[in-house]
Coordinates of C-alpha atoms in Angstrom, one line a residue:
X1 CA 198.5 139.9 121.7
X2 CA 195.1 138.4 123.8
X3 CA 194.4 135.3 122.7
X4 CA 191.3 133.1 122.9
X5 CA 190.3 129.3 122.7
X6 CA 186.9 128.6 121.2
X7 CA 185.5 125.0 121.3
X8 CA 182.8 124.1 118.6
X9 CA 183.0 125.2 115.2
X10 CA 178.9 125.5 114.8
X11 CA 177.6 128.8 113.5
X12 CA 178.2 130.8 117.2
X13 CA 181.8 129.5 117.5
X14 CA 182.7 130.4 114.0
X15 CA 180.9 133.6 114.6
X16 CA 182.6 134.4 117.8
X17 CA 186.1 133.1 116.5
X18 CA 186.0 135.5 113.0
X19 CA 184.8 138.7 115.4
X20 CA 187.4 138.5 118.4
X21 CA 190.2 137.5 115.4
X22 CA 188.8 140.9 113.7
X23 CA 189.4 142.6 117.1
X24 CA 192.8 142.0 117.0
X25 CA 192.7 138.6 119.0
X26 CA 194.7 135.2 118.3
X27 CA 192.2 132.5 118.0
X28 CA 192.4 128.8 118.3
X29 CA 188.9 127.2 117.0
X30 CA 188.6 123.6 118.4
X31 CA 186.3 121.3 116.2
X32 CA 185.5 117.5 117.2
X33 CA 185.0 116.5 114.0
X34 CA 187.5 115.8 110.9
X35 CA 186.2 118.7 109.3
X36 CA 183.1 121.3 110.1
X37 CA 180.2 120.2 107.8
X38 CA 177.2 122.2 108.2
X39 CA 173.6 120.3 107.6
X40 CA 172.4 120.6 104.4
X41 CA 169.2 122.5 105.7
X42 CA 168.3 126.2 106.4
X43 CA 167.8 128.5 109.4
X44 CA 165.4 131.2 109.7
X45 CA 166.9 134.5 111.2
X46 CA 164.8 137.0 113.2
X47 CA 165.5 140.5 112.9
X48 CA 167.7 140.5 116.4
X49 CA 169.6 137.4 114.6
X50 CA 170.6 140.0 111.5
X51 CA 171.3 142.6 113.3
X52 CA 173.8 140.6 115.5
X53 CA 175.4 139.2 112.2
X54 CA 175.5 143.1 111.3
X55 CA 177.3 144.4 114.4
X56 CA 179.7 141.2 113.6
X57 CA 180.3 142.6 110.1
X58 CA 179.0 139.6 108.6
X59 CA 175.8 141.9 107.2
X60 CA 176.9 141.7 103.3
X61 CA 177.6 138.2 103.3
X62 CA 174.1 137.5 104.9
X63 CA 172.5 140.2 102.3
X64 CA 174.0 137.8 99.3
X65 CA 172.3 134.4 100.3
X66 CA 169.0 135.3 102.5
X67 CA 165.6 135.6 101.6
X68 CA 163.1 138.0 103.1
X69 CA 159.9 135.6 104.8
X70 CA 156.7 137.3 104.7
X71 CA 154.1 136.6 107.5
X72 CA 152.3 133.8 106.0
X73 CA 149.8 133.4 108.8
X74 CA 148.9 130.1 111.3
X75 CA 146.7 127.4 110.0
X76 CA 145.0 123.9 111.5
X77 CA 145.1 120.8 109.9
X78 CA 141.6 121.3 108.6
X79 CA 142.7 124.6 106.4
X80 CA 141.1 127.3 109.2
X81 CA 142.9 130.1 109.8
X82 CA 144.2 130.4 113.6
X83 CA 146.2 133.6 112.7
X84 CA 145.6 135.3 109.1
X85 CA 148.8 136.9 107.6
X86 CA 149.2 140.3 108.2
X87 CA 151.4 143.1 106.4
X88 CA 154.9 143.5 108.7
X89 CA 157.4 146.4 108.1
X90 CA 160.2 144.6 106.2
X91 CA 162.6 145.6 109.2
X92 CA 160.8 142.9 111.3
X93 CA 160.3 140.3 108.9
X94 CA 162.7 137.3 109.4
X95 CA 164.8 136.0 106.6
X96 CA 165.6 132.1 105.6
X97 CA 169.1 131.0 104.7
X98 CA 170.6 127.7 103.7
X99 CA 172.8 127.0 106.4
X100 CA 175.7 125.8 104.2
X101 CA 175.4 129.0 102.4
X102 CA 175.8 131.1 106.1
X103 CA 178.6 128.6 107.0
X104 CA 180.2 129.6 103.8
X105 CA 180.0 133.2 104.5
X106 CA 181.0 132.4 108.7
X107 CA 184.0 130.9 107.3
X108 CA 184.9 133.6 104.7
X109 CA 185.1 136.0 107.9
X110 CA 187.3 134.0 109.8
X111 CA 190.9 135.3 108.4
X112 CA 194.2 134.6 109.3
X113 CA 194.0 135.0 112.9
X114 CA 191.9 132.1 113.6
X115 CA 193.9 128.8 113.6
X116 CA 191.1 125.8 113.0
X117 CA 192.0 122.5 114.5
X118 CA 189.7 119.3 113.5
X119 CA 189.5 116.1 115.5
X120 CA 189.8 117.8 118.7
X121 CA 187.5 116.1 121.4
X122 CA 188.1 118.1 124.5
X123 CA 187.9 116.4 127.5
X124 CA 189.2 118.4 130.1
X125 CA 188.9 122.2 131.3
X126 CA 191.7 123.7 133.9
X127 CA 189.5 126.5 136.2
X128 CA 192.1 126.9 138.5
X129 CA 192.0 130.0 140.7
X130 CA 194.8 132.4 139.5
X131 CA 195.5 130.3 136.5
X132 CA 194.7 131.3 132.9
X133 CA 192.4 128.7 131.5
X134 CA 192.7 126.0 129.6
X135 CA 191.3 123.0 127.7
X136 CA 192.4 119.8 127.1
X137 CA 192.0 116.5 125.0
X138 CA 194.1 113.8 126.8
X139 CA 197.1 115.2 124.7
X140 CA 197.7 118.7 124.7
X141 CA 196.4 121.4 126.5
X142 CA 195.0 124.6 125.0
X143 CA 195.8 127.6 127.4
X144 CA 194.4 131.2 126.7
X145 CA 193.2 134.6 128.3
X146 CA 189.9 133.7 127.4
X147 CA 188.3 130.1 126.6
X148 CA 185.0 130.4 124.7
X149 CA 182.3 127.3 125.0
X150 CA 180.6 127.0 122.2
X151 CA 180.4 122.8 122.1
X152 CA 176.6 122.7 121.9
X153 CA 173.8 121.1 124.0
X154 CA 176.4 118.3 125.2
X155 CA 179.0 120.8 126.2
X156 CA 181.9 119.1 128.0
X157 CA 183.2 122.7 129.4
X158 CA 179.3 123.6 130.9
X159 CA 179.4 120.3 132.6
X160 CA 182.6 120.7 134.3
X161 CA 182.0 124.6 135.5
X162 CA 177.9 124.5 135.4
X163 CA 177.2 121.2 136.6
X164 CA 173.7 122.2 137.5
X165 CA 172.2 122.5 133.9
X166 CA 170.8 119.2 132.9
X167 CA 170.3 118.0 129.5
X168 CA 166.8 117.0 129.1
X169 CA 164.3 116.1 126.4
X170 CA 161.9 118.2 124.9
X171 CA 159.4 115.7 124.4
X172 CA 159.3 116.0 120.6
X173 CA 161.6 115.3 117.3
X174 CA 161.8 117.6 114.2
X175 CA 162.7 116.8 110.9
X176 CA 164.3 119.1 108.3
X177 CA 164.7 119.1 104.6
X178 CA 165.6 121.2 101.7
X179 CA 163.7 120.5 98.1
X180 CA 166.0 121.9 95.5
X181 CA 164.3 124.0 92.8
X182 CA 164.7 121.4 89.8
X183 CA 162.9 118.8 92.1
X184 CA 160.3 121.2 94.1
X185 CA 156.4 121.1 92.8
X186 CA 154.8 123.9 91.5
X187 CA 152.7 125.1 93.7
X188 CA 149.3 127.4 93.9
X189 CA 149.6 128.0 97.4
X190 CA 152.2 130.0 99.3
X191 CA 155.2 127.9 100.9
X192 CA 155.2 130.6 103.7
X193 CA 153.3 130.1 107.0
X194 CA 153.1 127.4 109.5
X195 CA 150.0 125.0 110.2
X196 CA 149.5 123.9 113.8
X197 CA 147.8 120.5 115.0
X198 CA 147.4 118.2 117.8
X199 CA 151.0 117.9 118.9
X200 CA 152.5 118.4 115.3
X201 CA 153.6 121.3 113.5
X202 CA 155.0 122.0 109.8
X203 CA 156.5 124.9 108.6
X204 CA 157.7 126.2 105.2
X205 CA 159.5 128.8 103.3
X206 CA 161.3 129.6 100.0
X207 CA 165.0 129.7 99.7
X208 CA 165.0 132.5 96.6
X209 CA 162.9 132.5 93.4
X210 CA 162.7 129.2 91.4
X211 CA 165.0 130.0 88.4
X212 CA 166.8 132.8 90.2
X213 CA 170.7 133.1 89.2
X214 CA 171.4 134.7 92.8
X215 CA 174.7 134.4 94.8
X216 CA 173.4 131.2 96.3
X217 CA 173.1 128.1 93.9
X218 CA 171.2 126.1 97.1
X219 CA 167.9 127.4 96.3
X220 CA 164.7 125.3 96.8
X221 CA 162.0 125.3 99.5
X222 CA 162.7 124.8 103.2
X223 CA 160.7 123.2 105.3
X224 CA 160.5 121.6 109.0
X225 CA 158.2 119.4 110.6
X226 CA 158.0 118.7 114.6
X227 CA 155.8 115.9 116.3
X228 CA 155.7 114.9 119.6
X229 CA 157.5 111.9 121.1
X230 CA 161.0 110.3 120.5
X231 CA 163.4 110.3 117.3
X232 CA 162.6 107.6 115.4
X233 CA 165.6 105.0 115.0
X234 CA 164.2 103.6 111.7
X235 CA 166.2 104.6 108.6
X236 CA 165.1 107.8 106.6
X237 CA 162.8 106.1 104.2
X238 CA 161.0 104.8 107.1
X239 CA 161.0 108.2 109.1
X240 CA 159.7 109.7 105.7
X241 CA 157.0 107.3 105.1
X242 CA 155.8 108.2 108.5
X243 CA 155.9 111.9 108.2
X244 CA 153.7 111.3 104.9
X245 CA 151.3 109.2 107.0
X246 CA 151.2 111.7 110.4
X247 CA 150.5 114.8 107.5
X248 CA 148.1 113.2 105.4
X249 CA 144.9 115.5 104.5
X250 CA 146.8 118.4 105.9
X251 CA 146.5 121.6 103.5
X252 CA 148.6 122.9 100.4
X253 CA 151.6 122.4 100.6
X254 CA 152.3 120.1 102.8
X255 CA 151.4 116.7 101.0
X256 CA 153.0 117.9 98.0
X257 CA 156.4 118.5 99.7
X258 CA 156.5 115.6 101.5
X259 CA 155.9 113.8 98.0
X260 CA 159.0 115.6 96.7
X261 CA 161.3 115.0 99.6
X262 CA 164.0 112.0 99.3
X263 CA 165.4 110.1 102.1
X264 CA 168.5 111.7 101.5
X265 CA 166.8 115.2 102.0
X266 CA 165.9 114.1 105.4
X267 CA 167.8 115.6 108.5
X268 CA 166.1 114.8 111.7
X269 CA 167.1 116.2 115.3
X270 CA 166.1 115.1 118.7
X271 CA 164.9 117.8 120.4
X272 CA 166.8 118.7 123.9
X273 CA 166.9 121.9 126.2
X274 CA 169.0 122.7 129.4
X275 CA 166.5 122.8 132.6
X276 CA 167.5 124.3 134.4
X277 CA 169.8 126.7 132.8
X278 CA 173.1 127.7 134.1
X279 CA 173.3 130.2 136.8
X280 CA 176.0 131.7 135.2
X281 CA 177.1 132.3 131.2
X282 CA 180.9 133.7 132.8
X283 CA 183.2 132.5 134.8
X284 CA 186.4 134.8 135.6
X285 CA 189.4 133.1 136.3
X286 CA 193.0 134.7 137.1
X287 CA 193.6 137.3 134.6
X288 CA 190.9 135.8 131.9
X289 CA 187.8 133.8 132.3
X290 CA 185.3 131.3 130.6
X291 CA 182.0 132.2 128.8
X292 CA 179.4 129.7 127.6
X293 CA 177.8 130.8 124.3
X294 CA 174.7 129.2 121.9
X295 CA 173.3 126.0 122.9
X296 CA 176.0 125.1 125.8
X297 CA 174.2 128.3 127.3
X298 CA 170.9 127.9 126.6
X299 CA 169.7 125.1 124.5
X300 CA 166.4 125.1 123.8
X301 CA 163.3 123.8 121.4
X302 CA 163.2 125.3 118.0
X303 CA 159.6 126.6 118.0
X304 CA 160.2 130.4 118.4
X305 CA 163.3 130.1 116.0
X306 CA 165.6 131.9 118.3
X307 CA 168.5 129.2 119.1
X308 CA 170.8 130.5 116.1
X309 CA 170.0 133.9 116.5
X310 CA 170.7 134.0 120.2
X311 CA 174.1 132.4 119.7
X312 CA 174.9 135.4 117.1
X313 CA 173.8 138.1 120.1
X314 CA 176.0 136.1 122.1
X315 CA 179.1 136.5 120.0
X316 CA 178.2 140.2 119.2
X317 CA 177.5 141.3 122.8
X318 CA 180.7 139.3 124.0
X319 CA 182.7 140.8 121.0
X320 CA 181.5 144.2 122.0
X321 CA 182.2 144.1 125.7
X322 CA 185.5 142.6 124.9
X323 CA 186.1 146.0 123.0
X324 CA 185.2 148.7 126.0
X325 CA 186.4 146.3 128.7
X326 CA 189.2 144.3 130.1
X327 CA 189.4 140.9 131.3
X328 CA 187.9 139.2 133.7
X329 CA 185.8 142.6 133.7
X330 CA 184.5 141.8 130.3
X331 CA 183.4 138.1 131.6
X332 CA 181.3 139.5 134.5
X333 CA 179.4 141.6 131.8
X334 CA 178.7 139.4 129.6
X335 CA 177.1 137.2 132.4
X336 CA 175.0 140.0 133.4
X337 CA 174.1 141.0 129.6
X338 CA 173.4 137.7 128.6
X339 CA 171.3 135.5 131.6
X340 CA 168.3 137.9 131.4
X341 CA 168.0 137.7 128.2
X342 CA 168.2 134.2 127.2
X343 CA 165.9 133.5 130.0
X344 CA 163.6 135.7 128.7
X345 CA 163.7 134.1 125.6
X346 CA 163.5 130.3 127.3
X347 CA 160.5 131.0 129.0
X348 CA 158.4 132.3 126.3
X349 CA 160.1 129.1 124.1
X350 CA 158.8 127.0 126.8
X351 CA 155.3 128.5 126.8
X352 CA 155.2 127.7 123.1
X353 CA 156.3 124.3 123.8
X354 CA 153.0 124.0 125.7
X355 CA 150.7 125.4 123.1
X356 CA 152.5 123.1 120.3
X357 CA 151.9 120.1 122.4
X358 CA 148.6 120.4 123.4
X359 CA 146.2 117.4 123.0
X360 CA 142.7 116.3 123.7
X361 CA 139.5 117.7 122.0
X362 CA 138.7 120.3 125.0
X363 CA 142.3 121.4 125.4
X364 CA 142.8 121.5 121.6
X365 CA 139.4 123.8 121.5
X366 CA 141.1 126.4 124.2
X367 CA 144.3 126.3 122.5
X368 CA 142.6 127.2 119.2
X369 CA 140.4 130.2 120.8
X370 CA 143.6 131.5 122.5
X371 CA 145.4 131.3 119.5
X372 CA 142.2 133.0 117.2
X373 CA 143.0 135.9 120.1
X374 CA 146.6 135.7 119.1
X375 CA 148.7 138.2 121.7
X376 CA 152.5 139.0 121.4
X377 CA 152.6 136.7 124.5
X378 CA 151.6 133.8 122.4
X379 CA 152.4 133.3 118.9
X380 CA 153.4 137.3 118.1
X381 CA 156.1 136.5 121.1
X382 CA 158.9 135.9 117.9
X383 CA 158.4 138.7 116.6
X384 CA 158.4 141.0 120.1
X385 CA 161.5 139.2 121.0
X386 CA 163.1 140.0 117.9
X387 CA 162.6 143.6 118.3
X388 CA 163.4 143.6 122.1
X389 CA 167.7 143.1 121.0
X390 CA 169.6 146.0 120.0
X391 CA 173.4 145.1 119.7
X392 CA 175.3 146.8 122.2
X393 CA 177.0 150.1 120.8
X394 CA 180.6 150.4 118.8

């Protein structure tokens, strides 16, 4: 029986563990925390991420908890439309899903061939020529045919096998929250869409319908705000007060949503990325190999909403290649398939970062002109990138 060790119990690690187990692999999933605990926020999945989950046989679980996200357009803080809402074919619409619901669906897909071990901090990687790869925590070595590094932007495995990739600040921080329906304001304005300011951005979406009795009990209104600068060290109540001050006067529903948010709802994230990206995502070792997946391979800012989507693409691609190729050929094929794709998405995300962090009156005027004549290479890039990927044939 083929064996795999997956390091990291985030969305990508759970997805690939379940996919390998359903293909007959025996999987050991190692997680540093004492238990796997998702953020109480939400995630937007573009069509490529949805296709990847369907290719991983997780479509039914996703359908039960996801809400379609219509095109809400893009506005400036003064309410002026930069991009009017447009009709979009349903197959190109993203969906929004509560992270805890998505986590539950991924856990349900693990099956009995996955052994989950929590409280394991991986410190070393054995990548000796001719030997099976292994990772160690200082007390025990976990050896397998395949090691999957899904241990995030600070990946220990990547630092050892691809040391040229550096973690750097993206120059901004993000805050996320889900306001449950019982506390959510009654809004006349749509909660779908985004607003762009000088170094600031606000995005909102509804998680299900108010008062609905669907499969998820975690409905509400999800919002994400990004601001140029470092993460704030103050307690959540102070951070929330800052957000209310920064976004004062912005068009609805921004102020209403921030007023309905409580400090315990708030999740802050320092936005970091890999510069440069690793030169390889697959490393053949003896009869097997090591692969990088998710943020361990291509951490990027969230401006195009592609972080989780690319992780699911990675998992679907790896699972498909392992079904049709033997190790270590599948490791090399994974590298060939994923590096160009990730590089293209990261390149467009960096362009979006430059747009979002524009400052100064003249620069903002030029930015607004560019957005008023939007093309797929600017804000439409998200939909274009999403449409470009299809899962490998079964």
